[in-house]
PDB file of C-alpha atoms in Angstrom:
ATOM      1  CA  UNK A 222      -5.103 -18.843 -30.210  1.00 69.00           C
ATOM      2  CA  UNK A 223      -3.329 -19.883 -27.474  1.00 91.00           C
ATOM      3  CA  UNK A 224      -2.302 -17.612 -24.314  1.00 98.00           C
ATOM      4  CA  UNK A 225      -0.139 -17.038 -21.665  1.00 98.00           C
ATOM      5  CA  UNK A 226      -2.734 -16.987 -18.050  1.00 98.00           C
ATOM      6  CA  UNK A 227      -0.663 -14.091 -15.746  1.00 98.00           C
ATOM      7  CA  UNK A 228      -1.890 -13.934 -12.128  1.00 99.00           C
ATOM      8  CA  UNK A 229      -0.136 -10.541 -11.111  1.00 99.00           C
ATOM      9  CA  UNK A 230       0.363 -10.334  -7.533  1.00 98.00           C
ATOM     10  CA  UNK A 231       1.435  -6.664  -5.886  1.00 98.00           C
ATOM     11  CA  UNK A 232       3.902  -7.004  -2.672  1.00 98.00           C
ATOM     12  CA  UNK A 233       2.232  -7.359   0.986  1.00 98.00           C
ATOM     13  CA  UNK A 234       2.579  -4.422   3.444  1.00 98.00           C
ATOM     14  CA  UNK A 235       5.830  -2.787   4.383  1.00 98.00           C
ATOM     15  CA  UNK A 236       6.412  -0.303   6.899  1.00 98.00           C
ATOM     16  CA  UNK A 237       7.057   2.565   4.438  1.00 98.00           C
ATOM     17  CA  UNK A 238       3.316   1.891   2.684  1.00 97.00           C
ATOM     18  CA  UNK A 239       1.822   2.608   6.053  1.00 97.00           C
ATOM     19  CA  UNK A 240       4.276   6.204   6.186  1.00 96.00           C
ATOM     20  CA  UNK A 241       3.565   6.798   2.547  1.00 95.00           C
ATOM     21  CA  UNK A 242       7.188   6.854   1.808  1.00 97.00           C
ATOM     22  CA  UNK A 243       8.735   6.192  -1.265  1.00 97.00           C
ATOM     23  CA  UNK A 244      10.538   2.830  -1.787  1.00 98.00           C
ATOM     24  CA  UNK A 245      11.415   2.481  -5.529  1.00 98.00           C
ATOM     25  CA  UNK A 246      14.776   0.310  -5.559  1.00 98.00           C
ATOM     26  CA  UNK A 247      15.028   0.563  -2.141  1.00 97.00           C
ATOM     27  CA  UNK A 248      15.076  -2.794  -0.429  1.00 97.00           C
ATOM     28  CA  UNK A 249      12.649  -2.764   1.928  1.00 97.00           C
ATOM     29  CA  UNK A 250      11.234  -5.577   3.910  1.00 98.00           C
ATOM     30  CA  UNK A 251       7.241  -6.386   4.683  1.00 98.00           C
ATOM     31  CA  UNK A 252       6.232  -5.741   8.147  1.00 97.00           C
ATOM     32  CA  UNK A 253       3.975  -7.940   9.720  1.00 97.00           C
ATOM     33  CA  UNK A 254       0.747  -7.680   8.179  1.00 96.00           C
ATOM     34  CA  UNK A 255       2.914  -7.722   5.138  1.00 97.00           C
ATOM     35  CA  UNK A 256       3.892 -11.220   6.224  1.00 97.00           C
ATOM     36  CA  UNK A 257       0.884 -12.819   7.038  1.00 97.00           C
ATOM     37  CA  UNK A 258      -0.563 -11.132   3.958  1.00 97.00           C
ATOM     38  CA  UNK A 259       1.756 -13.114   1.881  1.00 98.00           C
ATOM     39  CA  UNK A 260       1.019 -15.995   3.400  1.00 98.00           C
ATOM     40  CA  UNK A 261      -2.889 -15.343   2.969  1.00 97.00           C
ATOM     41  CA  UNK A 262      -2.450 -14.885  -0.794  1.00 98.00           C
ATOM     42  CA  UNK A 263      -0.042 -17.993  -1.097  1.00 98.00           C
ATOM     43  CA  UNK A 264      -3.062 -19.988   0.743  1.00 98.00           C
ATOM     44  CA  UNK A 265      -5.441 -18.453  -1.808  1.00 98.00           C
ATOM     45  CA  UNK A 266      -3.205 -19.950  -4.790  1.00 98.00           C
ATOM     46  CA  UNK A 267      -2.168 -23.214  -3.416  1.00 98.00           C
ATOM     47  CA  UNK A 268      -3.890 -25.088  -6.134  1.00 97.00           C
ATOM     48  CA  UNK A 269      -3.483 -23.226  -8.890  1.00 98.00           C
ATOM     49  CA  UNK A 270      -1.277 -24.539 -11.452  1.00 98.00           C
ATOM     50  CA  UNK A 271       2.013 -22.631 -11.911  1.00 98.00           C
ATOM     51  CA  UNK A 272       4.407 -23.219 -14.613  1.00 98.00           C
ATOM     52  CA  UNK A 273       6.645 -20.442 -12.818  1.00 98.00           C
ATOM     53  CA  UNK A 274       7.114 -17.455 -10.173  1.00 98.00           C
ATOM     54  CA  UNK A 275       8.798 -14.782 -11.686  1.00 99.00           C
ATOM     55  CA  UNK A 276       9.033 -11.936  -8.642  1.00 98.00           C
ATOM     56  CA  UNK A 277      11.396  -8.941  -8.682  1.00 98.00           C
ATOM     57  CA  UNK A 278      14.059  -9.529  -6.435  1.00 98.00           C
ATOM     58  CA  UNK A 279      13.481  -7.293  -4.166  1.00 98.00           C
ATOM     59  CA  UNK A 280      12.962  -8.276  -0.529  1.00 98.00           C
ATOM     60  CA  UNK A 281       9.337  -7.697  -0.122  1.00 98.00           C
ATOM     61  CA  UNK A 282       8.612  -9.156  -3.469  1.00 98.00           C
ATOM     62  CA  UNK A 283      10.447 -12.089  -2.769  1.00 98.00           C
ATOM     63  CA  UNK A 284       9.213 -12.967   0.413  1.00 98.00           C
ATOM     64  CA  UNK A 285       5.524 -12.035  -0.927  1.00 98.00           C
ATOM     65  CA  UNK A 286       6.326 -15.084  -3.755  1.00 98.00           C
ATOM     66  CA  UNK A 287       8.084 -17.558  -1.458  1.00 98.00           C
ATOM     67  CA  UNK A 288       4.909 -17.674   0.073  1.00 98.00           C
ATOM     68  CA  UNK A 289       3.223 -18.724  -3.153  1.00 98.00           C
ATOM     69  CA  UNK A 290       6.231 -20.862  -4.008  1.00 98.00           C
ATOM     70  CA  UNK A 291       5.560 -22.658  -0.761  1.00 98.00           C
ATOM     71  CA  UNK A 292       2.045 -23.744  -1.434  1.00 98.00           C
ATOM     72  CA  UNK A 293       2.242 -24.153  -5.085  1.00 98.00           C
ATOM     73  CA  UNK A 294       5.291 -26.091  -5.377  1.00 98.00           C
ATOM     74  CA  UNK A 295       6.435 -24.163  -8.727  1.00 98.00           C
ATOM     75  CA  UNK A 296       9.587 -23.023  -9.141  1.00 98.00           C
ATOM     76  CA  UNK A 297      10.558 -19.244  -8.046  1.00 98.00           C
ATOM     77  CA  UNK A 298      12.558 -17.122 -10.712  1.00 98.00           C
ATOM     78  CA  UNK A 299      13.687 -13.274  -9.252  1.00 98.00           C
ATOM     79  CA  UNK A 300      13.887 -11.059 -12.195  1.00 98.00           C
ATOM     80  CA  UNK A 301      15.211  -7.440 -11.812  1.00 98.00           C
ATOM     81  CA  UNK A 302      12.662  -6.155 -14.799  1.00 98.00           C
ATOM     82  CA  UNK A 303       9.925  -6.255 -12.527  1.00 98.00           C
ATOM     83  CA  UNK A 304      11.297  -3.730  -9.847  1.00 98.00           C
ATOM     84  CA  UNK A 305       9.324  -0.742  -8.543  1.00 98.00           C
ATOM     85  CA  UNK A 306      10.218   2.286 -10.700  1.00 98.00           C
ATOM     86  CA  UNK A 307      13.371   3.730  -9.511  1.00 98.00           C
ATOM     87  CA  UNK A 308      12.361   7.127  -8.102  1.00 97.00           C
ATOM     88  CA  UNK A 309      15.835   8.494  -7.793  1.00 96.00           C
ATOM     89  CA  UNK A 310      16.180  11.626  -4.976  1.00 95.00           C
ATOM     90  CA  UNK A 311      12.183  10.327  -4.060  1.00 97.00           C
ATOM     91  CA  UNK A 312      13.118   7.221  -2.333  1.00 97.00           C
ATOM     92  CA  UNK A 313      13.391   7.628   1.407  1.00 97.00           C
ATOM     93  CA  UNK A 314      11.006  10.628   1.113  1.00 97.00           C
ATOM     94  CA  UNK A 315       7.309  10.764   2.081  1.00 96.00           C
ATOM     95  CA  UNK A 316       4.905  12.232  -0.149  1.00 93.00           C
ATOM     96  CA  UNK A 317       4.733  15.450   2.235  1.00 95.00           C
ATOM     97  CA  UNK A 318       8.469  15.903   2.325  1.00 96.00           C
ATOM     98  CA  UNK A 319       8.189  15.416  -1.666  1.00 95.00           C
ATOM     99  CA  UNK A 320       6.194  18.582  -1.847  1.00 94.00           C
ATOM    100  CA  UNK A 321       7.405  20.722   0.632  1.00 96.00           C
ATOM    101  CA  UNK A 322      11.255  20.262  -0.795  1.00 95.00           C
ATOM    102  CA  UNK A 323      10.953  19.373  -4.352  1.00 93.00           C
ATOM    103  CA  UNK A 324       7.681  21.783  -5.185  1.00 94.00           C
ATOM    104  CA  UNK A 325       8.525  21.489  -9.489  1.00 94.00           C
ATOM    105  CA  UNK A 326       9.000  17.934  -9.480  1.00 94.00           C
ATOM    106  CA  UNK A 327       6.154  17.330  -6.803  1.00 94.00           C
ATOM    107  CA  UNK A 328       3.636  19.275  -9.445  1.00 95.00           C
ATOM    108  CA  UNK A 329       5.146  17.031 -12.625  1.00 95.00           C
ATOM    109  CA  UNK A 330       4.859  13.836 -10.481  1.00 94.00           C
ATOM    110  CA  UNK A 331       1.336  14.848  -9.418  1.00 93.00           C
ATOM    111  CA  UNK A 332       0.259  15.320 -12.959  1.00 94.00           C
ATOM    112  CA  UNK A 333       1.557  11.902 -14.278  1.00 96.00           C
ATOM    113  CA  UNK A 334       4.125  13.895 -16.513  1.00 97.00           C
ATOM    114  CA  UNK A 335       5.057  10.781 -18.735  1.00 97.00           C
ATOM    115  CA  UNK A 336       8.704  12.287 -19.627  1.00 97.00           C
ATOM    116  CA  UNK A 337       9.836  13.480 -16.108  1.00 97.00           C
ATOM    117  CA  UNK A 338      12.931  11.488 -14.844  1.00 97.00           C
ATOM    118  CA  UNK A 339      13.033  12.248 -11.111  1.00 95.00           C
ATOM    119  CA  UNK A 340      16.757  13.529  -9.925  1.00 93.00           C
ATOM    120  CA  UNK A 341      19.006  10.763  -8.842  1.00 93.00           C
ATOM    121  CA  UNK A 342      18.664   8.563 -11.516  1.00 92.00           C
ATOM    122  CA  UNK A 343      15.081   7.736 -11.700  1.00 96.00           C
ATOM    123  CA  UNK A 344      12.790   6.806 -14.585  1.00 98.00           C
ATOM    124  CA  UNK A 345      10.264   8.560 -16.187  1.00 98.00           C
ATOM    125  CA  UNK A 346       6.281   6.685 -16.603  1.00 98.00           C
ATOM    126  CA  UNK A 347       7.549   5.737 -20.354  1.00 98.00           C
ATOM    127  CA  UNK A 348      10.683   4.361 -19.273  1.00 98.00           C
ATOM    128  CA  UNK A 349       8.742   2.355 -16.772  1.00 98.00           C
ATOM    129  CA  UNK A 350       5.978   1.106 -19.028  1.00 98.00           C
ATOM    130  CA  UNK A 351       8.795  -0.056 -21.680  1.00 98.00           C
ATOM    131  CA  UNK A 352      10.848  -2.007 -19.377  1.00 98.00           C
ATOM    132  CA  UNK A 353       7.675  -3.877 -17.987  1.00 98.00           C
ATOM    133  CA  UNK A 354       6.331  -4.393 -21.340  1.00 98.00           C
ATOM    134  CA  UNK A 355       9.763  -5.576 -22.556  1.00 98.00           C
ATOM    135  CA  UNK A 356       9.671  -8.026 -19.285  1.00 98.00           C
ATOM    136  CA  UNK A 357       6.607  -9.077 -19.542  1.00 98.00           C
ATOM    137  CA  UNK A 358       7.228 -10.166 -23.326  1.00 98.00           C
ATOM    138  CA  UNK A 359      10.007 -12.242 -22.518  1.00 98.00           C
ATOM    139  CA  UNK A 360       8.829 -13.617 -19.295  1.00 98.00           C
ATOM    140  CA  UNK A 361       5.472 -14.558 -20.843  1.00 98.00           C
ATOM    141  CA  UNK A 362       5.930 -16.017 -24.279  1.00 98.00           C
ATOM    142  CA  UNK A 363       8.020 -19.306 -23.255  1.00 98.00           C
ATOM    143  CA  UNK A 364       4.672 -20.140 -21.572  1.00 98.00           C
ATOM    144  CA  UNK A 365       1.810 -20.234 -23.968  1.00 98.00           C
ATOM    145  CA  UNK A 366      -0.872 -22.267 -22.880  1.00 98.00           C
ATOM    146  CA  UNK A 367       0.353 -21.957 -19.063  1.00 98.00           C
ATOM    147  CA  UNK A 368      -0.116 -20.394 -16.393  1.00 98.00           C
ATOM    148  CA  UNK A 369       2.441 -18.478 -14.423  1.00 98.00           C
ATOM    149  CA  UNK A 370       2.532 -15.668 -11.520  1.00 98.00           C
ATOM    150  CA  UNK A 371       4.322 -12.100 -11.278  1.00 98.00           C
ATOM    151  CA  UNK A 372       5.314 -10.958  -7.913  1.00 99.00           C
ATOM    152  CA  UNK A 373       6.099  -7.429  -8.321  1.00 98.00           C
ATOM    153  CA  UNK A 374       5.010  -3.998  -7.182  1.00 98.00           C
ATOM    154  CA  UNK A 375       2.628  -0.788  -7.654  1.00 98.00           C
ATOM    155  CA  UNK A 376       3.661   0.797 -10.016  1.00 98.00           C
ATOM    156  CA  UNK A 377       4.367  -2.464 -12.403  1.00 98.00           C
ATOM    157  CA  UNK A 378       1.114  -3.421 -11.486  1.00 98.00           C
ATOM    158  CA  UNK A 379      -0.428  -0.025 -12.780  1.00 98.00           C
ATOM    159  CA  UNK A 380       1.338  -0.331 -15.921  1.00 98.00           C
ATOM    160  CA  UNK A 381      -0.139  -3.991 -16.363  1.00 98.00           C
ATOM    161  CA  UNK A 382      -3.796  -3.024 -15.576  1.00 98.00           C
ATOM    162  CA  UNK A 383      -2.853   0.406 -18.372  1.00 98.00           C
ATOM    163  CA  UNK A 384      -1.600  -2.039 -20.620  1.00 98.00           C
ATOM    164  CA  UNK A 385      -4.398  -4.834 -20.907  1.00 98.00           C
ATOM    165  CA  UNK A 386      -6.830  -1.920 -20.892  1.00 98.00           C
ATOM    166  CA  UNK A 387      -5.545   0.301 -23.081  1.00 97.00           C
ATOM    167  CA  UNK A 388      -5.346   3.585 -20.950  1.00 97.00           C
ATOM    168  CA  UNK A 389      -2.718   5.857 -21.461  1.00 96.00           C
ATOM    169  CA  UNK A 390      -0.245   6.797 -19.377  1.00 97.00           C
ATOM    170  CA  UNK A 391      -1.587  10.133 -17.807  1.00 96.00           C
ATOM    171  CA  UNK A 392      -5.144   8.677 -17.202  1.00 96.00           C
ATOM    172  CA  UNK A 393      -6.299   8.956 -14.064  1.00 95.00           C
ATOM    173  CA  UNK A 394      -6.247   6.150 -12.104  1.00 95.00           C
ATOM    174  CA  UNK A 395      -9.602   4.560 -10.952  1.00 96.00           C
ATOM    175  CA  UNK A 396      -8.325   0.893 -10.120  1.00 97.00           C
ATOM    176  CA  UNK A 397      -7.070  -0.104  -6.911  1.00 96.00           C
ATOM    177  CA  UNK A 398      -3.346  -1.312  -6.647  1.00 97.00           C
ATOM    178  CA  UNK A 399      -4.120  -3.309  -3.614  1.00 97.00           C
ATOM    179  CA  UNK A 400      -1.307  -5.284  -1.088  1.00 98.00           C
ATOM    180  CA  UNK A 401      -1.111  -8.966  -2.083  1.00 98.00           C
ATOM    181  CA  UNK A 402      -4.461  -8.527  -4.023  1.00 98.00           C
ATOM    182  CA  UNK A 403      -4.667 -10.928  -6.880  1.00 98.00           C
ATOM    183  CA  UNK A 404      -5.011  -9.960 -10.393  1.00 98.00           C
ATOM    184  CA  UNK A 405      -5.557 -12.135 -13.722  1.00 98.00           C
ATOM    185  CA  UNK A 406      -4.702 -11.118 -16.652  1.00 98.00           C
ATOM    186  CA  UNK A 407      -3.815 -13.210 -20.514  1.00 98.00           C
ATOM    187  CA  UNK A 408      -1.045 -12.330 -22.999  1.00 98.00           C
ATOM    188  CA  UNK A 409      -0.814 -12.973 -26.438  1.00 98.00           C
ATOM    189  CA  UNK A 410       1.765 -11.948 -28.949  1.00 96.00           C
ATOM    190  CA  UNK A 411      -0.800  -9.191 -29.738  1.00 96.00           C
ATOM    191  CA  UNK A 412      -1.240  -8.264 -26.260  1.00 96.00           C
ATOM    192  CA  UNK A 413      -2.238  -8.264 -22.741  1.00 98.00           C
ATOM    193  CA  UNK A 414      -6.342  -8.357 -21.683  1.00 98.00           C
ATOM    194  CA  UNK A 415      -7.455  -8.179 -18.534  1.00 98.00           C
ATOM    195  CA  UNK A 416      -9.561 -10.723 -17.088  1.00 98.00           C
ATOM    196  CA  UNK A 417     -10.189 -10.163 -13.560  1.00 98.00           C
ATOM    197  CA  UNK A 418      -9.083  -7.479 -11.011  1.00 98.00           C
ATOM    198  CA  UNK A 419      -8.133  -6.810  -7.115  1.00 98.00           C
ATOM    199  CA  UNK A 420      -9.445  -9.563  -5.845  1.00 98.00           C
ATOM    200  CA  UNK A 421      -9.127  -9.280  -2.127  1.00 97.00           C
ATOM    201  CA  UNK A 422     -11.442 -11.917  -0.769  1.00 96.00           C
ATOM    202  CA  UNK A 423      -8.520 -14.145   1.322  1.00 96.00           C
ATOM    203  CA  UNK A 424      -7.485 -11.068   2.914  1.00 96.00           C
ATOM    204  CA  UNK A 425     -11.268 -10.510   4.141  1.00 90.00           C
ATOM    205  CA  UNK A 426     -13.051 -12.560   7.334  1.00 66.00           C
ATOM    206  CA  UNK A 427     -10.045 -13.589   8.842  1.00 57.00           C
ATOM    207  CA  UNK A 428      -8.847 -12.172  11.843  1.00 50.00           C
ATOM    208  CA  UNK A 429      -6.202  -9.503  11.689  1.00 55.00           C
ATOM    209  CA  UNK A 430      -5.011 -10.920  15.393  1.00 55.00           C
ATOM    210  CA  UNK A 431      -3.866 -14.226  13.274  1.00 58.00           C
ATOM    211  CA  UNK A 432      -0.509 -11.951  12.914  1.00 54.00           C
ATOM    212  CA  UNK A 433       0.314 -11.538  16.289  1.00 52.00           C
ATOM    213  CA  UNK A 434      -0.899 -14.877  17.493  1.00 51.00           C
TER     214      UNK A 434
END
């Protein structure tokens, strides 16, 4: 049977990674290592064949998969379904200022609660993991037999790697969710299977003064 080939592609650095700070919808750019991070991973894919870019269109998304759209030459779509979970009265906050002033929904949080809906508007782990499986359906089956890239976030990238494995929501987490690491991945109609994970290697043996030189 034929399949859709997904290379899955989590933002480059921002400012607010480095302060462990909650970004969720907020639009938040990549800071420099963010930047050149991008443009180490669009390097990395420049001959890969890409029927599409779809990237959530939020700044450091976008920017992450202009940089692939640059060396690739394919064509970049921005798709709202593949935003960061919205984290409601947690964006803005650090993880420290989540637990000192919101204790209750600090403990729920910390114990991958699947039903808890952060204050403000936020969504739960099962809203999340619908609305990126629901994405991912529609973005992926036009393209059987293709290959195409999502430029998304941590939190769609940890349902991906929960959904092609089969882990459940509250598992605990033993995968790493790494900046502009690259991540393959194949859907059918029947599912999603992972084929490889986290691959770092263009962001290793180059010098980090590249981004200030």
């Amino acid at each position: 049977m034929q399949a859709t080939r997904i290379i899955a592609i989590r933002h480059g650095e921002t400012a607010w990674n480095v302060d462990a700070r909650i970004q969720g919808h907020l639009d938040i750019p990549l800071n420099d290592i963010g930047l050149w991070q991008a443009g180490r991973a669009g390097a990395a894919l420049a001959n890969e064949p890409l029927a599409t870019i779809y990237s959530s269109d939020l700044a450091r998304a976008q920017a992450t998969a202009q940089a692939v759209a640059d060396t690739t030459g394919a064509s970049l779509v921005l798709d709202s379904g593949l935003r960061e979970r919205c984290f409601g009265n947690f964006e803005g906050r650090t993880f420290k200022e989540i637990e000192q002033e919101l204790p209750e929904q600090a403990l729920r949080w910390r114990k991958r609660d699947p039903d808890f809906v952060p204050d403000g508007g936020g969504e739960s782990l099962a809203m999340l993991k619908s609305r990126i499986q629901h994405t991912l359906d529609r973005l992926a089956a036009p393209h059987m037999g293709q290959q195409i890239a999502l430029v998304a976030h941590g939190g769609v990238m940890d349902v991906l790697y929960r959904l092609a494995t089969h882990q459940d929501l509250q598992a605990p987490r033993t995968w790493e969710l790494g900046n502009a690491a690259i991540n393959r991945l194949l859907w059918t109609p029947e599912g999603l299977s992972l084929v490889g994970w986290g691959d770092a290697q263009h962001l290793e043996g180059a010098a980090r003064d590249e981004i200030f030189s």
